[in-house]
């Protein structure tokens, strides 16, 4: 019996325990007017802003509504320096990142190729770009206007000129002046309006000109022809043509898959590729997304979080530009049928060589209990990738995580304590950000491979991507993680930059915690 | 009340003493069991007697009564029929057969039997209630209203009577509305009236505008428009509209009268105080307006007053289903064989393969669509094609066409899949345009 118990603890589980966080509280300014912005913030970024090898944390924060004014420090965006051992120091003021407006998320990448990670912060009434000066401070940099409501963004080099460009996700045509009364008047029950009450917006593409300026090429690239109600973006070369494509989740509308035609333009291919809608054929409230290879066939797959009753559709990349929804085949359907999710991360949490799934959960509607049995506050979930094809819910093994219901929003994975196990940072509306320390016990090894933005990295039979956008309006930058299972000793990685004819070899050593 | 009525019918056991097992004694025991409320036991004992005395109509009647009380309505009906065959003048058997048909959901068979029973006993409120219910179930709402009105006159404190009257009048109002020409000024004005009652002034305004455009001289539309303007604080506009208001035509007035009377009946029900009938009515209203948690709580309150009542349990099951509390709904859905909801609940909880056997027998278009979706979810696209095709008639948003396209694509029928995708896209587009149009009406004076 003891032997069996040992097996179950060391061989099959993923476990998380709460770690002391930096104390960041997401101020979203809820109120009786049900301003739509109040349910939408929570994106964050993991970035090593000071190049000390430890991933630091940036949190976007709200503001007063409807003014969008950060009227006090409680509304500041926050940058926390990672001092190791889950100790963080608030360096916001020094870094000059307190920000302005009502911020929703972050996109981190070294846009000026100076070796320091910069930050784009989508916000109302105006988004901001901050250049990392390399001395622990950031300077606001001019950028073409985005919006009117930019909720997320991601960096990718769409034209392969070596300079990261910015894909800007615009949500919908809400503003405090266009905030209709939605709900049940008989019961005086006001709720956040459904997206159908608002107009669509086109996304934007800002081309990095290489001299510190950007040009809005949304029109020329064809993006403006395909407006939506965007929530998040993720990147991947889904058709393996050497150009990075962008997948955008839309709220209450079919998703968008912008195929990079390689000539500076994009075509929208979501229906043709099979990622516009889940098999049920109804547009869902698509929230966060990740675009990575969960079945180790070398092709990036797509996962989307949505609301209860809509499931979290998983689209398997079949090759030749085609996806097939495989939520049921991956045994996720019954596990996610009643959950509502925002942040989502496909990452190998137990270092066994297969990417698992973490979702940050909550419903969008804080009054949902008045009209259904769905819950607003929910605990997060961890689904372990069992065999490269199917997932199992291992959330109950982490009692604290399973028991902590909250209005979760953004989530990112990073090895915060340098032990080779990916930890998770999750934001929640009106509450302190959660840090979930990965306490998984096993003998598996791991490696972190440094790679340029959008590079595809292959180690053994696994493929992962260096991408800046993940989950809901969130971002990670830094080396690419691989779990290696029982592998020991030398490890070789193949790093292929988008469109490169040959891959670069990188050699390292499999590390064991 | 029932037991008293039944015992009144029970045939005396005298003159049976000559039988070898002494059926008189057994019948006496059966009667005692009935009195004590041990109906199943009584049924067993009466069956013994009937075996020995198959030609005694009274004993068949007694057996039928015991079975009826045990909830064995089909078996009871057979005994009442046998009793009537033996003795066509056995009036209680005819009445009880009518009640059996009513309980078995066979209102058309119940109505003539119950009408005759009521003719013999005009003051029998039990029969009157069952007859009114049977008319309601048969969709004969005017007759249901008439009988429920009689019942409320005889029993002003009978909650079931007021509930039945309210519901019958509601249905009557709706059936009268259905007789109007769709899209006519009358129909549009009535729809606007309903939107106003639901506190949706923008939708009401849009409908009134359409009604007036259709028939500029339609007086009642201006009356409602005036009320709408007044509510929105535009007294001057209201005055101008009132100047054009006119009398309602008879058909229009009949719909309004039935609707108003329904409301009055339900208010009388509420005034009687808490009852299962009141809670059930409130629960149904809550469910209809999408307040599912409230509906669930009300059905539970009703069940607390009338434990195990099948209609209440079915109502609770449907409210749980609508509220997406599928796991909680499943036992009740199984118990009451609500197969469409059961299959759909399993589908919604990601158990497509489990849903299939429950949906196989559901022949409606929506049921077939659900079955097709279940096959698709269970990775059996070839089997999904047939049911999805049969389910296309239920498609209002393009989703079934989309599912069929996926099934066809996975079975290699690419051209057909593309055609289905095209239709799906059109339907989705049309729906989006309708939604956009509905939300784009600005209120201004007409």
Coordinates of N, CA and C in Angstrom, one line a residue, chain A residues 35-162:
Chain A
X35 N -20.3 49.2 -15.6 CA -19.5 49.5 -16.8 C -18.7 48.3 -17.2
X36 N -18.8 48.0 -18.5 CA -18.3 46.7 -19.0 C -16.8 46.6 -18.7
X37 N -16.1 47.7 -18.7 CA -14.6 47.6 -18.4 C -14.3 46.9 -17.1
X38 N -15.3 47.0 -16.1 CA -15.0 46.5 -14.8 C -14.8 45.0 -14.7
X39 N -15.3 44.3 -15.7 CA -15.2 42.8 -15.6 C -14.0 42.3 -16.5
X40 N -13.3 43.3 -17.1 CA -12.4 42.8 -18.2 C -10.9 42.9 -17.8
X41 N -10.4 43.5 -16.7 CA -9.0 43.6 -16.6 C -8.4 42.3 -16.0
X42 N -7.1 42.3 -15.9 CA -6.5 41.1 -15.2 C -5.3 40.5 -16.0
X43 N -4.9 41.1 -17.1 CA -3.8 40.6 -17.8 C -2.5 40.9 -17.1
X44 N -1.5 40.1 -17.3 CA -0.2 40.3 -16.6 C 0.9 39.8 -17.5
X45 N 2.2 40.1 -17.1 CA 3.3 39.7 -17.9 C 4.4 39.2 -17.0
X46 N 5.1 38.2 -17.5 CA 6.3 37.7 -16.9 C 7.5 38.1 -17.8
X47 N 8.4 38.9 -17.2 CA 9.5 39.4 -18.0 C 10.7 39.6 -17.1
X48 N 11.9 39.3 -17.6 CA 13.1 39.6 -16.8 C 13.6 41.0 -17.2
X49 N 13.0 42.0 -16.6 CA 13.3 43.3 -17.0 C 14.7 43.8 -16.7
X50 N 15.3 43.2 -15.7 CA 16.7 43.6 -15.4 C 17.8 42.6 -15.7
X51 N 17.3 41.6 -16.5 CA 18.3 40.6 -17.0 C 19.1 39.9 -15.9
X52 N 18.5 39.7 -14.8 CA 19.2 39.0 -13.7 C 18.9 37.5 -13.7
X53 N 18.2 37.0 -14.7 CA 17.9 35.6 -14.9 C 16.7 35.2 -14.1
X54 N 16.1 36.1 -13.4 CA 14.9 35.7 -12.6 C 13.7 36.4 -13.3
X55 N 12.6 35.6 -13.5 CA 11.4 36.2 -14.1 C 10.7 37.2 -13.2
X56 N 10.5 38.4 -13.6 CA 9.8 39.4 -12.8 C 8.3 39.5 -13.2
X57 N 7.6 40.2 -12.5 CA 6.1 40.3 -12.7 C 5.6 41.7 -12.9
X58 N 4.8 41.8 -14.0 CA 4.1 43.1 -14.2 C 2.6 42.8 -14.2
X59 N 1.9 43.7 -13.5 CA 0.4 43.5 -13.4 C -0.2 44.8 -13.9
X60 N -1.1 44.7 -14.9 CA -1.9 45.8 -15.3 C -3.0 46.0 -14.2
X61 N -3.4 47.3 -14.0 CA -4.4 47.6 -13.0 C -5.5 48.5 -13.5
X62 N -6.6 48.5 -12.9 CA -7.7 49.3 -13.3 C -7.6 50.8 -12.9
X63 N -8.7 51.4 -12.8 CA -8.7 52.9 -12.5 C -10.1 53.2 -12.1
X64 N -10.4 54.4 -11.7 CA -11.8 54.8 -11.4 C -12.6 54.8 -12.6
X65 N -13.9 54.4 -12.5 CA -14.8 54.4 -13.6 C -15.9 55.4 -13.3
X66 N -16.4 56.2 -14.2 CA -16.1 56.1 -15.6 C -15.0 57.0 -16.1
X67 N -14.2 57.5 -15.2 CA -13.2 58.5 -15.6 C -11.9 57.9 -16.2
X68 N -11.7 56.7 -15.9 CA -10.4 56.0 -16.3 C -9.2 56.7 -15.7
X69 N -9.4 57.3 -14.6 CA -8.3 58.0 -13.9 C -7.7 57.1 -12.8
X70 N -6.4 57.0 -12.8 CA -5.7 56.4 -11.7 C -5.5 57.4 -10.6
X71 N -6.5 57.5 -9.8 CA -6.6 58.6 -8.8 C -5.7 58.4 -7.6
X72 N -5.1 57.2 -7.5 CA -4.3 57.0 -6.3 C -3.4 55.8 -6.6
X73 N -2.4 55.5 -5.7 CA -1.5 54.4 -5.9 C -2.2 53.0 -6.0
X74 N -3.4 52.9 -5.4 CA -4.0 51.6 -5.4 C -4.3 51.2 -6.9
X75 N -4.4 52.2 -7.7 CA -4.7 51.9 -9.1 C -3.5 51.7 -10.0
X76 N -2.3 51.9 -9.4 CA -1.1 51.8 -10.3 C -1.0 50.4 -10.9
X77 N -0.5 50.4 -12.1 CA 0.1 49.1 -12.6 C 1.3 48.9 -11.7
X78 N 1.7 47.6 -11.6 CA 2.8 47.3 -10.7 C 3.9 46.4 -11.4
X79 N 5.1 46.7 -11.1 CA 6.2 45.9 -11.5 C 6.9 45.4 -10.3
X80 N 7.1 44.1 -10.2 CA 7.7 43.5 -9.0 C 9.0 42.8 -9.4
X81 N 10.1 43.1 -8.8 CA 11.3 42.5 -9.1 C 11.4 41.2 -8.3
X82 N 11.7 40.1 -9.0 CA 11.8 38.8 -8.3 C 13.2 38.7 -7.6
X83 N 13.2 38.6 -6.3 CA 14.5 38.5 -5.6 C 14.8 37.1 -5.2
X84 N 14.0 36.1 -5.8 CA 14.3 34.7 -5.5 C 13.5 34.3 -4.3
X85 N 13.3 32.9 -4.3 CA 12.6 32.4 -3.1 C 11.2 32.9 -2.9
X86 N 10.6 33.3 -4.0 CA 9.2 33.9 -3.9 C 9.2 35.2 -3.1
X87 N 10.3 35.9 -3.1 CA 10.3 37.2 -2.5 C 10.3 38.2 -3.7
X88 N 9.5 39.3 -3.5 CA 9.4 40.3 -4.6 C 9.5 41.7 -4.0
X89 N 10.0 42.5 -4.8 CA 10.1 43.9 -4.4 C 9.4 44.8 -5.4
X90 N 8.5 45.7 -4.9 CA 7.8 46.6 -5.8 C 8.7 47.7 -6.3
X91 N 9.0 47.7 -7.6 CA 9.9 48.7 -8.2 C 9.1 49.6 -9.1
X92 N 7.8 49.6 -9.0 CA 7.0 50.4 -9.9 C 7.4 51.8 -10.0
X93 N 7.5 52.5 -8.9 CA 7.8 53.9 -8.9 C 9.2 54.2 -9.5
X94 N 10.2 53.4 -9.2 CA 11.5 53.6 -9.7 C 11.5 53.3 -11.2
X95 N 10.8 52.3 -11.6 CA 10.7 51.9 -13.0 C 9.9 52.9 -13.9
X96 N 9.1 53.6 -13.2 CA 8.2 54.6 -13.9 C 7.1 53.9 -14.7
X97 N 6.5 52.8 -14.1 CA 5.5 52.0 -14.8 C 4.1 52.1 -14.1
X98 N 3.9 53.1 -13.2 CA 2.6 53.2 -12.6 C 1.5 53.4 -13.6
X99 N 1.8 54.1 -14.7 CA 0.9 54.1 -15.8 C -0.2 55.1 -15.7
X100 N -1.1 55.1 -16.7 CA -2.2 55.9 -16.8 C -3.4 55.1 -17.3
X101 N -4.6 55.5 -17.0 CA -5.8 54.9 -17.5 C -6.1 53.6 -16.9
X102 N -7.1 53.0 -17.5 CA -7.6 51.7 -17.0 C -7.0 50.6 -17.8
X103 N -6.0 49.9 -17.2 CA -5.2 48.9 -18.0 C -5.8 47.5 -18.0
X104 N -5.6 46.8 -19.0 CA -6.2 45.5 -19.1 C -5.2 44.3 -19.1
X105 N -4.0 44.6 -19.6 CA -3.1 43.5 -19.8 C -1.7 44.0 -20.1
X106 N -0.9 43.1 -20.7 CA 0.4 43.5 -21.1 C 0.9 42.6 -22.2
X107 N 1.9 43.2 -23.0 CA 2.6 42.4 -24.0 C 4.0 42.8 -23.9
X108 N 4.9 41.8 -23.6 CA 6.3 42.0 -23.3 C 7.2 41.5 -24.4
X109 N 8.1 42.3 -24.9 CA 9.1 41.8 -25.9 C 10.1 42.9 -26.1
X110 N 11.3 42.6 -26.5 CA 12.3 43.5 -26.8 C 12.2 44.1 -28.2
X111 N 11.3 45.1 -28.3 CA 10.9 45.6 -29.6 C 12.1 46.4 -30.3
X112 N 13.0 46.9 -29.5 CA 14.1 47.7 -30.1 C 15.4 46.9 -30.2
X113 N 15.3 45.7 -29.8 CA 16.5 44.8 -29.9 C 17.7 45.3 -29.2
X114 N 17.5 45.9 -28.0 CA 18.6 46.4 -27.3 C 19.0 45.5 -26.1
X115 N 18.3 44.3 -26.1 CA 18.6 43.3 -25.1 C 17.8 43.5 -23.8
X116 N 16.9 44.4 -23.8 CA 16.0 44.6 -22.6 C 14.5 44.5 -23.0
X117 N 13.8 43.8 -22.2 CA 12.4 43.6 -22.6 C 11.5 44.8 -22.3
X118 N 10.8 45.2 -23.4 CA 9.9 46.4 -23.3 C 8.4 45.9 -23.0
X119 N 7.6 46.9 -22.8 CA 6.2 46.6 -22.4 C 5.2 47.4 -23.2
X120 N 4.2 46.7 -23.7 CA 3.0 47.5 -24.2 C 1.9 47.2 -23.2
X121 N 1.1 48.2 -22.9 CA 0.0 48.1 -21.9 C -1.3 48.6 -22.5
X122 N -2.2 47.6 -22.9 CA -3.5 48.1 -23.5 C -4.3 48.7 -22.4
X123 N -4.9 49.8 -22.7 CA -5.7 50.5 -21.6 C -6.7 51.5 -22.3
X124 N -7.6 51.9 -21.4 CA -8.6 52.9 -21.8 C -8.2 54.2 -21.0
X125 N -8.2 55.3 -21.5 CA -8.7 55.7 -22.8 C -7.6 55.5 -23.9
X126 N -6.3 55.3 -23.4 CA -5.2 55.1 -24.4 C -4.2 54.1 -23.9
X127 N -3.8 53.3 -24.8 CA -2.7 52.3 -24.5 C -1.4 53.0 -24.5
X128 N -0.4 52.3 -23.8 CA 0.9 52.9 -23.7 C 2.0 51.9 -24.0
X129 N 3.1 52.4 -24.6 CA 4.3 51.6 -24.9 C 5.4 52.1 -24.0
X130 N 6.1 51.2 -23.3 CA 7.2 51.6 -22.4 C 8.4 50.9 -22.9
X131 N 9.4 51.7 -23.2 CA 10.8 51.2 -23.6 C 11.6 51.0 -22.3
X132 N 12.2 49.8 -22.2 CA 13.1 49.5 -21.1 C 14.4 50.1 -21.4
X133 N 14.8 51.1 -20.5 CA 16.1 51.8 -20.8 C 17.3 51.0 -20.3
X134 N 17.1 49.9 -19.7 CA 18.2 49.0 -19.3 C 18.8 49.4 -18.0
X135 N 18.3 50.4 -17.4 CA 18.9 50.9 -16.1 C 17.8 50.7 -14.9
X136 N 16.9 49.9 -15.2 CA 15.8 49.7 -14.2 C 14.6 50.6 -14.4
X137 N 14.7 51.5 -15.4 CA 13.6 52.4 -15.6 C 13.0 52.2 -17.1
X138 N 11.8 52.7 -17.2 CA 11.1 52.6 -18.5 C 10.8 54.0 -19.0
X139 N 10.7 54.2 -20.3 CA 10.3 55.5 -20.8 C 9.1 55.3 -21.7
X140 N 8.1 56.1 -21.6 CA 7.0 56.0 -22.5 C 7.4 56.4 -23.9
X141 N 6.9 55.6 -24.9 CA 7.4 55.8 -26.2 C 6.1 56.1 -27.1
X142 N 6.3 57.0 -28.1 CA 5.1 57.3 -28.9 C 4.7 56.1 -29.8
X143 N 3.4 56.0 -30.0 CA 2.9 54.9 -30.7 C 1.6 55.3 -31.5
X144 N 1.3 54.9 -32.6 CA 0.1 55.2 -33.3 C -1.1 54.9 -32.3
X145 N -2.1 55.6 -32.4 CA -3.3 55.4 -31.5 C -3.9 54.1 -31.7
X146 N -4.2 53.4 -30.7 CA -4.9 52.1 -30.8 C -6.3 52.2 -30.2
X147 N -7.1 51.3 -30.5 CA -8.5 51.3 -29.9 C -9.6 51.5 -30.9
X148 N -10.7 52.0 -30.5 CA -11.0 52.7 -29.3 C -10.9 51.9 -28.0
X149 N -11.1 50.6 -28.0 CA -10.9 49.9 -26.8 C -9.9 48.7 -27.1
X150 N -8.7 48.9 -26.7 CA -7.7 47.8 -26.9 C -7.6 47.0 -25.6
X151 N -7.8 45.7 -25.7 CA -7.9 44.9 -24.5 C -6.7 44.0 -24.4
X152 N -6.0 43.7 -25.5 CA -4.9 42.8 -25.4 C -4.0 43.1 -26.6
X153 N -2.8 42.5 -26.6 CA -1.9 42.7 -27.7 C -0.8 41.6 -27.6
X154 N -0.1 41.5 -28.7 CA 1.0 40.5 -28.7 C 2.1 40.9 -29.7
X155 N 3.3 40.6 -29.4 CA 4.4 40.9 -30.3 C 4.7 39.7 -31.2
X156 N 4.9 40.0 -32.5 CA 5.4 39.0 -33.4 C 6.0 39.6 -34.6
X157 N 6.9 39.0 -35.3 CA 7.6 39.5 -36.4 C 6.9 39.1 -37.7
X158 N 5.9 39.8 -38.1 CA 5.1 39.2 -39.2 C 5.8 39.4 -40.5
X159 N 6.7 40.3 -40.6 CA 7.3 40.6 -41.9 C 8.8 40.0 -41.9
X160 N 9.2 39.3 -40.9 CA 10.4 38.7 -40.8 C 11.6 39.6 -41.1
X161 N 11.5 40.8 -40.6 CA 12.6 41.8 -40.7 C 13.5 41.8 -39.5
X162 N 13.1 40.9 -38.6 CA 14.0 40.9 -37.3 C 13.5 41.8 -36.3

